[in-house]
């Protein structure tokens, strides 16, 4: 028998005899990666298509060793990563990680259950119910959002999925009331700071693009959505025979972490029968701290709220929590009852079947991961983690205020600092210079930040929250910014 046939004969896809040694090699690789991550350029410097020249265009016919695969990851994949876990990653919002989160991910993958309904894995459903109530209590949400209060929650992969699902529920509820031909009359409302996924979600559920309202905000109001602006827009639409459907308020916008006034917007939306959703994907995490809970004031007036523990609560990606006051609206919109999934528990209505709370049928055991993070860390340490990142942001903010060449573009609320170099020379707006300054910083490989346009102003976003970031990394970042700014300002001044 030749060696090729021997390899085929020996193949065992789930071999418990080698599982420990193989996964240990993977864990060792990850541990070394975290130890070394600061050595890599934070933003990938390679050109598009780099991997084509390194990986064969034909799949291997025979198995490769784990050692060879891990070697290839180190030499071919890691150089092509943007290193989200680098302590010098200050772009977007963080994808926080922890030992507990990684442990949860390993156990979730190892057990590999697909809990689409209760009978498919009772523990997966029941743990999710418990953990969603845990998180609701950490956020001090009103009782009506908890299962014990008639509401309930579900874990999605992202806040974008939560938008699609709640929009579908709001749509079907409205069409049942007004008639299914009225879909062309339904209008949804967000601000010019609302996450762009809101537009995609609205289109996915059939809202005509011309009925997606993007309401203006201003720097004088810290880019918050005004209830008066919302009221005026709704009344203008009603006068045209349109039907207000859905208002998306944000706690912690992506561009600047502005916070919409939930209470005021909720009162307006309620007056006109519109569904109110709160997208608190990032800043909702901070609301487990008592001193930041006030940003959720008025949440008792809304229909749904979502936040992402994978952004800031040490829960490895992906994990997004959605709560509803009336889950029946969601289930009525998304439920399916195929014969193949029928079972006694479902037929009796004694259980939750989470397939009816989401877009897909299949679902991961995310509840296990979040349960492990909360259990292993404890709420006190999770609160301390949030506070620590905010203290680092306050420190970075103080450095900016001490240098007269720089200014804050908006007040800091959480752990995002939006700043810029003041305009000099021929660049009256300062936008071009700051754009080039940001590219100077990112091209160095020593740090990575992104930008936002706020009221026509190019702002550099420094989002602090990577799990490995410490004060010395903030000092290093500030030295880099000052060095690049000195050169950039000198170039513009001479010009």
Coordinates of C-alpha atoms in Angstrom, one line a residue:
X1 CA 0.0 0.0 0.0
X2 CA 1.5 3.4 -1.0
X3 CA 1.9 6.3 1.5
X4 CA -1.0 8.2 -0.1
X5 CA -3.5 5.5 0.6
X6 CA -2.1 5.1 4.1
X7 CA -2.8 8.8 4.8
X8 CA -6.4 8.3 3.6
X9 CA -6.9 5.2 5.7
X10 CA -5.6 6.9 8.8
X11 CA -7.9 9.9 8.5
X12 CA -10.0 10.5 11.6
X13 CA -11.8 13.9 11.5
X14 CA -12.6 13.9 15.3
X15 CA -9.7 12.2 16.9
X16 CA -9.8 12.6 20.7
X17 CA -6.4 11.1 20.9
X18 CA -4.8 14.0 19.1
X19 CA -7.3 16.7 20.0
X20 CA -5.4 17.9 23.1
X21 CA -2.0 18.2 21.4
X22 CA -3.4 19.9 18.3
X23 CA -5.5 22.5 20.1
X24 CA -2.6 23.1 22.6
X25 CA -0.4 24.1 19.6
X26 CA -3.1 26.5 18.5
X27 CA -3.4 28.0 21.9
X28 CA 0.4 28.3 22.2
X29 CA 0.3 30.1 18.8
X30 CA -2.4 32.6 20.0
X31 CA -0.5 33.2 23.3
X32 CA 2.7 34.0 21.4
X33 CA 0.8 36.2 19.0
X34 CA -0.6 38.3 21.8
X35 CA 2.9 38.6 23.3
X36 CA 4.3 39.7 20.0
X37 CA 1.4 41.6 18.5
X38 CA 2.9 45.0 19.3
X39 CA 5.8 44.2 17.0
X40 CA 3.6 44.2 13.9
X41 CA 2.4 47.2 11.9
X42 CA -1.0 47.9 13.3
X43 CA -2.6 48.5 10.0
X44 CA -1.8 45.9 7.3
X45 CA 0.7 47.5 4.9
X46 CA 0.4 45.0 2.1
X47 CA -1.2 45.6 -1.3
X48 CA -4.5 44.0 -2.4
X49 CA -4.0 40.5 -3.8
X50 CA -0.8 39.7 -1.8
X51 CA -2.1 36.3 -0.6
X52 CA -2.6 35.0 -4.1
X53 CA 1.2 34.7 -4.6
X54 CA 1.7 32.8 -1.3
X55 CA -1.1 30.3 -1.3
X56 CA -1.7 27.6 -4.0
X57 CA -4.7 28.1 -6.2
X58 CA -5.5 24.4 -5.9
X59 CA -6.7 22.8 -2.6
X60 CA -4.4 20.0 -1.2
X61 CA -5.5 16.5 -1.9
X62 CA -3.8 15.1 1.2
X63 CA -3.8 16.4 4.8
X64 CA -1.1 18.8 6.0
X65 CA 0.2 18.6 9.5
X66 CA -1.0 21.0 12.2
X67 CA 2.6 22.3 12.5
X68 CA 2.7 23.2 8.8
X69 CA -0.7 24.9 9.0
X70 CA 0.3 27.0 12.0
X71 CA 3.6 27.9 10.4
X72 CA 1.6 29.0 7.3
X73 CA -0.7 31.1 9.4
X74 CA 2.4 32.8 11.0
X75 CA 4.2 33.5 7.7
X76 CA 1.3 34.1 5.3
X77 CA -1.8 35.1 7.3
X78 CA -0.6 37.2 10.2
X79 CA 1.4 39.6 8.0
X80 CA -1.9 40.3 6.2
X81 CA -3.9 41.1 9.3
X82 CA -4.9 44.5 10.7
X83 CA -4.1 43.8 14.4
X84 CA -7.3 44.6 16.3
X85 CA -5.8 43.2 19.5
X86 CA -2.7 45.4 19.3
X87 CA -2.4 47.8 22.2
X88 CA -1.8 50.5 19.5
X89 CA -5.1 49.9 17.8
X90 CA -7.3 53.0 18.2
X91 CA -9.5 52.7 15.1
X92 CA -13.2 52.0 14.8
X93 CA -14.5 50.7 18.1
X94 CA -12.6 47.9 19.9
X95 CA -13.2 44.2 19.4
X96 CA -12.4 43.4 23.0
X97 CA -10.9 40.0 24.0
X98 CA -10.1 38.2 27.2
X99 CA -9.1 34.8 28.5
X100 CA -12.7 34.3 29.5
X101 CA -14.0 35.3 26.1
X102 CA -11.5 33.0 24.3
X103 CA -12.4 30.1 26.7
X104 CA -16.0 30.6 26.0
X105 CA -15.3 30.6 22.2
X106 CA -13.4 27.4 22.5
X107 CA -16.1 25.7 24.5
X108 CA -18.8 27.0 22.2
X109 CA -16.9 25.7 19.1
X110 CA -16.1 22.4 20.9
X111 CA -19.6 21.6 21.9
X112 CA -20.8 22.8 18.5
X113 CA -24.5 22.7 19.2
X114 CA -27.0 24.4 16.9
X115 CA -29.7 25.6 19.2
X116 CA -32.3 26.8 16.8
X117 CA -35.2 25.6 19.0
X118 CA -35.5 24.4 22.6
X119 CA -35.5 20.7 21.7
X120 CA -32.3 21.0 19.7
X121 CA -30.4 21.9 22.8
X122 CA -32.5 22.9 25.9
X123 CA -29.5 24.2 27.8
X124 CA -28.5 26.6 24.9
X125 CA -32.0 28.2 25.0
X126 CA -32.4 28.3 28.7
X127 CA -28.9 29.7 29.4
X128 CA -29.6 32.4 26.9
X129 CA -32.8 33.4 28.7
X130 CA -30.9 33.6 32.0
X131 CA -27.9 35.5 30.6
X132 CA -30.1 38.0 28.7
X133 CA -31.8 38.8 32.0
X134 CA -28.4 39.0 33.7
X135 CA -27.3 41.6 31.1
X136 CA -30.6 43.5 31.4
X137 CA -30.1 43.7 35.2
X138 CA -26.5 44.9 34.7
X139 CA -27.9 47.7 32.5
X140 CA -30.7 48.3 35.0
X141 CA -33.2 48.0 32.2
X142 CA -36.9 48.3 33.2
X143 CA -38.5 45.0 34.3
X144 CA -40.7 44.9 31.2
X145 CA -37.5 44.1 29.1
X146 CA -36.8 41.0 31.1
X147 CA -38.4 37.6 30.5
X148 CA -39.6 37.7 34.1
X149 CA -41.4 41.0 33.2
X150 CA -43.1 39.9 30.0
X151 CA -40.3 41.0 27.7
X152 CA -37.2 39.2 26.7
X153 CA -33.9 39.1 24.9
X154 CA -32.0 37.3 22.2
X155 CA -28.3 37.2 21.1
X156 CA -27.5 38.1 17.5
X157 CA -24.2 38.4 15.7
X158 CA -24.4 42.1 15.4
X159 CA -26.5 45.2 16.1
X160 CA -27.2 45.4 12.3
X161 CA -29.1 42.1 12.6
X162 CA -31.1 43.6 15.5
X163 CA -32.1 46.5 13.2
X164 CA -33.3 44.2 10.5
X165 CA -35.3 42.1 12.8
X166 CA -37.0 44.9 14.7
X167 CA -37.7 46.8 11.5
X168 CA -39.4 43.7 10.2
X169 CA -41.5 43.4 13.4
X170 CA -42.4 47.1 13.2
X171 CA -43.3 46.8 9.5
X172 CA -45.6 43.8 9.9
X173 CA -47.3 45.3 13.0
X174 CA -48.0 48.4 11.0
X175 CA -49.2 46.6 7.8
X176 CA -51.5 44.5 9.9
X177 CA -53.1 47.7 11.1
X178 CA -53.0 49.8 8.0
X179 CA -53.2 47.2 5.2
X180 CA -50.4 45.4 3.3
X181 CA -50.6 47.8 0.4
X182 CA -49.4 50.6 2.7
X183 CA -45.8 49.5 2.7
X184 CA -45.0 52.3 0.2
X185 CA -46.3 54.7 2.8
X186 CA -44.1 53.6 5.7
X187 CA -41.4 56.1 6.8
X188 CA -38.4 55.5 9.1
X189 CA -36.3 58.1 10.9
X190 CA -32.7 58.4 11.9
X191 CA -30.2 61.2 12.1
X192 CA -27.2 62.0 10.0
X193 CA -25.1 60.3 12.7
X194 CA -27.2 57.1 12.8
X195 CA -25.1 54.0 11.8
X196 CA -25.2 53.4 8.1
X197 CA -26.5 49.9 8.6
X198 CA -29.8 51.5 9.4
X199 CA -30.2 52.4 5.7
X200 CA -29.4 48.9 4.6
X201 CA -31.8 47.3 7.1
X202 CA -34.6 49.6 6.0
X203 CA -34.1 48.7 2.4
X204 CA -33.9 45.0 3.3
X205 CA -37.4 45.1 4.9
X206 CA -38.9 46.9 1.9
X207 CA -38.9 50.5 3.0
X208 CA -38.7 52.7 -0.2
X209 CA -35.4 54.6 -0.2
X210 CA -37.2 57.9 -0.5
X211 CA -39.0 57.1 2.8
X212 CA -35.8 56.8 4.8
X213 CA -35.4 60.1 6.6
X214 CA -31.9 61.4 7.5
X215 CA -32.6 64.2 10.0
X216 CA -30.0 66.9 10.5
X217 CA -27.9 67.4 13.7
X218 CA -25.5 70.2 14.5
X219 CA -22.3 70.8 16.4
X220 CA -24.1 73.2 18.7
X221 CA -26.2 70.2 19.9
X222 CA -23.2 67.8 20.0
X223 CA -24.7 66.0 17.0
X224 CA -27.7 64.7 19.0
X225 CA -31.1 64.2 17.3
X226 CA -33.5 66.8 18.4
X227 CA -37.0 65.7 19.4
X228 CA -38.3 68.9 17.8
X229 CA -36.7 68.1 14.5
X230 CA -38.2 64.6 14.7
X231 CA -41.6 65.9 15.5
X232 CA -41.5 68.4 12.6
X233 CA -40.4 65.7 10.2
X234 CA -43.2 63.3 11.3
X235 CA -45.9 65.9 11.1
X236 CA -44.7 66.8 7.6
X237 CA -44.9 63.2 6.5
X238 CA -48.4 62.7 8.0
X239 CA -49.6 65.7 6.1
X240 CA -48.4 63.9 2.9
X241 CA -50.4 60.8 3.8
X242 CA -47.4 58.8 5.0
X243 CA -47.2 56.6 8.0
X244 CA -44.4 57.0 10.7
X245 CA -43.0 53.5 11.3
X246 CA -39.7 53.5 13.2
X247 CA -37.3 55.8 15.0
X248 CA -33.7 54.8 15.5
X249 CA -32.1 56.6 18.5
X250 CA -28.4 56.1 19.2
X251 CA -26.5 56.0 22.5
X252 CA -22.9 56.4 21.3
X253 CA -22.8 57.2 17.6
X254 CA -19.9 55.7 15.6
X255 CA -18.6 59.1 14.5
X256 CA -18.4 60.9 17.8
X257 CA -20.3 58.9 20.5
X258 CA -23.1 61.5 20.6
X259 CA -26.1 60.4 22.6
X260 CA -29.6 61.0 21.4
X261 CA -32.1 62.1 24.0
X262 CA -34.1 58.9 24.4
X263 CA -36.8 60.3 26.6
X264 CA -37.7 63.2 24.3
X265 CA -37.6 61.1 21.2
X266 CA -39.6 58.4 22.9
X267 CA -42.4 60.8 23.8
X268 CA -42.6 62.1 20.2
X269 CA -42.6 58.6 18.6
X270 CA -45.2 57.4 21.0
X271 CA -47.5 60.3 20.2
X272 CA -47.5 59.2 16.5
X273 CA -47.5 55.4 17.0
X274 CA -43.9 54.8 15.7
X275 CA -41.7 52.0 17.0
X276 CA -38.6 53.3 18.9
X277 CA -35.3 51.3 18.8
X278 CA -32.2 52.3 20.7
X279 CA -28.9 51.3 19.1
X280 CA -26.4 51.3 22.0
X281 CA -24.0 48.9 20.3
X282 CA -20.8 50.5 21.8
X283 CA -21.7 52.9 24.6
X284 CA -24.4 50.7 26.0
X285 CA -21.5 48.7 27.5
X286 CA -20.6 51.7 29.6
X287 CA -24.1 51.9 31.0
X288 CA -23.3 49.0 33.4
X289 CA -21.4 51.7 35.3
X290 CA -23.9 53.6 37.5
X291 CA -22.3 56.9 36.6
X292 CA -23.1 56.4 32.9
X293 CA -26.6 54.7 33.3
X294 CA -28.3 58.1 32.8
X295 CA -27.5 57.9 29.1
X296 CA -30.3 55.3 29.0
X297 CA -32.9 57.5 30.7
X298 CA -36.2 57.2 28.9
X299 CA -35.6 53.6 27.8
X300 CA -38.9 52.8 29.4
X301 CA -40.5 54.6 26.5
X302 CA -38.9 52.5 23.7
X303 CA -39.8 49.2 22.1
X304 CA -36.3 47.6 21.7
X305 CA -32.7 48.2 22.6
X306 CA -29.5 46.5 21.5
X307 CA -25.8 46.6 22.6
X308 CA -22.7 44.6 21.7
X309 CA -20.7 42.9 24.5
X310 CA -18.1 42.0 21.8
X311 CA -17.2 45.7 21.5
X312 CA -16.2 46.6 25.0
X313 CA -17.2 43.9 27.5
X314 CA -14.4 41.4 27.0
X315 CA -16.6 39.0 25.0
X316 CA -14.8 37.8 21.9
X317 CA -16.6 38.5 18.6
X318 CA -19.4 37.9 17.9
X319 CA -22.1 38.7 20.6
X320 CA -24.9 41.2 20.3
X321 CA -27.8 41.5 22.7
X322 CA -31.3 42.7 21.7
X323 CA -34.2 43.2 24.2
X324 CA -37.8 43.8 23.4
X325 CA -40.8 44.8 25.5
X326 CA -43.1 42.7 23.4
X327 CA -41.2 39.8 21.9
X328 CA -44.5 38.5 20.3
X329 CA -44.2 41.2 17.7
X330 CA -40.8 39.8 16.6
X331 CA -41.9 36.2 16.7
X332 CA -45.1 36.9 14.7
X333 CA -42.9 38.5 12.0
X334 CA -40.1 35.9 11.9
X335 CA -41.6 32.6 12.9
X336 CA -41.8 29.5 10.7
X337 CA -43.4 26.2 11.6
X338 CA -42.0 23.5 9.3
X339 CA -43.2 19.9 10.0
X340 CA -39.6 18.7 10.5
X341 CA -39.2 21.0 13.5
X342 CA -42.4 20.1 15.3
X343 CA -42.1 18.7 18.8
X344 CA -44.2 18.5 21.9
X345 CA -42.5 21.3 23.8
X346 CA -43.0 23.8 20.9
X347 CA -46.6 22.6 20.2
X348 CA -47.6 23.2 23.9
X349 CA -46.0 26.7 23.8
X350 CA -43.9 25.9 26.9
X351 CA -40.6 27.0 25.4
X352 CA -38.7 29.6 23.5
X353 CA -37.6 28.7 20.0
X354 CA -34.9 31.3 19.2
X355 CA -35.1 30.5 15.4
X356 CA -38.2 32.8 15.5
X357 CA -36.2 35.7 17.0
X358 CA -33.6 36.0 14.3
X359 CA -33.0 35.9 10.5
X360 CA -31.3 32.6 10.1
X361 CA -32.4 29.2 11.3
X362 CA -29.0 28.1 12.7
X363 CA -27.4 29.8 15.6
X364 CA -24.3 29.6 17.7
X365 CA -24.2 29.0 21.4
X366 CA -23.2 32.6 22.2
X367 CA -24.9 32.5 25.6
X368 CA -22.2 30.1 26.8
X369 CA -19.5 32.6 25.9
X370 CA -21.2 35.6 27.6
X371 CA -22.1 33.5 30.6
X372 CA -18.4 32.5 31.0
X373 CA -17.2 36.1 30.7
X374 CA -19.6 37.4 33.3
X375 CA -19.0 34.4 35.6
X376 CA -15.2 34.5 35.2
X377 CA -14.8 38.3 35.5
X378 CA -17.7 39.3 37.7
X379 CA -19.6 42.5 37.2
X380 CA -17.2 44.4 39.5
X381 CA -14.3 43.7 37.2
X382 CA -16.3 44.4 34.0
X383 CA -17.2 47.8 35.5
X384 CA -13.6 48.4 36.4
X385 CA -12.5 47.5 32.9
X386 CA -14.9 50.1 31.4
X387 CA -13.8 52.8 33.8
X388 CA -10.1 52.1 33.2
X389 CA -10.5 52.6 29.4
X390 CA -12.4 55.9 30.1
X391 CA -9.7 57.1 32.4
X392 CA -7.1 56.4 29.6
X393 CA -9.3 58.5 27.2
X394 CA -9.5 61.3 29.8
X395 CA -5.7 61.2 30.0
X396 CA -5.3 61.4 26.2
X397 CA -7.9 64.2 26.2
X398 CA -5.8 66.1 28.7
X399 CA -2.7 65.8 26.6
X400 CA -4.5 67.3 23.6
X401 CA -5.8 70.2 25.7
X402 CA -2.3 71.0 26.9
X403 CA -1.0 71.5 23.3
X404 CA -2.4 74.7 21.8
X405 CA -1.8 73.3 18.2
X406 CA -4.6 70.8 18.8
X407 CA -8.3 71.0 19.6
X408 CA -11.2 68.7 20.5
X409 CA -13.8 68.5 17.8
X410 CA -16.6 67.3 20.1
X411 CA -16.7 66.8 23.9
X412 CA -15.6 63.4 25.0
X413 CA -18.2 61.2 26.6
X414 CA -16.8 57.7 26.8
X415 CA -13.5 56.3 25.5
X416 CA -13.5 57.9 22.1
X417 CA -11.6 61.2 21.6
X418 CA -12.2 63.2 18.4
X419 CA -9.5 65.8 17.8
X420 CA -7.6 67.6 15.1
X421 CA -4.7 70.0 14.5
X422 CA -6.0 73.6 14.3
X423 CA -6.0 75.0 10.7
X424 CA -2.8 76.7 9.6
X425 CA -1.5 78.2 6.3
X426 CA -3.5 78.0 3.2
X427 CA -5.7 75.1 4.4
X428 CA -8.5 77.2 5.9
X429 CA -10.7 74.3 7.0
X430 CA -7.8 72.2 8.2
X431 CA -9.4 69.2 6.6
X432 CA -6.7 68.4 4.1
X433 CA -3.8 68.8 6.6
X434 CA -5.6 66.6 9.2
X435 CA -6.3 64.0 6.6
X436 CA -2.7 63.8 5.6
X437 CA -1.6 63.8 9.3
X438 CA -3.8 60.8 9.9
X439 CA -2.3 59.0 7.0
X440 CA 1.2 59.9 8.2
X441 CA 0.4 58.3 11.6
X442 CA -1.3 55.2 10.1
X443 CA 1.4 54.6 7.5
X444 CA 4.1 54.5 10.2
X445 CA 2.6 51.2 11.4
X446 CA 3.0 52.3 15.0
X447 CA -0.7 53.1 15.6
X448 CA -3.9 53.0 13.7
X449 CA -6.8 55.5 14.0
X450 CA -9.7 56.4 11.8
X451 CA -11.7 59.6 11.0
X452 CA -15.1 61.1 10.9
X453 CA -16.7 64.1 9.2
X454 CA -18.5 66.1 11.8
X455 CA -20.4 69.1 10.5
X456 CA -17.9 69.5 7.6
X457 CA -14.9 69.1 9.9
X458 CA -12.4 66.2 9.4
X459 CA -11.9 64.8 12.9
X460 CA -9.3 62.1 13.9
X461 CA -11.0 59.4 16.0
X462 CA -8.9 57.8 18.8
X463 CA -11.0 54.9 20.1
X464 CA -9.4 53.5 23.3
X465 CA -10.4 50.0 24.4
X466 CA -8.1 47.3 23.1
X467 CA -7.7 44.8 26.0
X468 CA -3.9 45.2 26.0
X469 CA -3.7 49.0 25.9
X470 CA -2.1 50.7 28.9
X471 CA -1.0 54.3 29.8
X472 CA 2.4 53.8 28.2
X473 CA 0.7 53.1 24.8
X474 CA -1.2 56.4 25.1
X475 CA 2.1 58.2 25.7
X476 CA 3.7 56.5 22.8
X477 CA 0.7 57.4 20.6
X478 CA 0.9 61.1 21.7
X479 CA 4.6 61.3 21.0
X480 CA 3.9 59.9 17.5
X481 CA 1.1 62.4 16.9
X482 CA 3.2 65.3 18.0
X483 CA 6.1 64.3 15.8
X484 CA 4.0 63.8 12.7
X485 CA 2.0 67.0 13.4
X486 CA 5.2 69.1 13.8
X487 CA 6.4 68.0 10.4
X488 CA 3.0 68.4 8.8
X489 CA 2.3 71.9 10.3
X490 CA 5.8 73.0 9.3
X491 CA 5.1 72.0 5.7
X492 CA 1.8 73.9 5.6
X493 CA 3.3 77.0 7.3
X494 CA 6.2 77.2 4.9
X495 CA 3.8 76.7 2.0

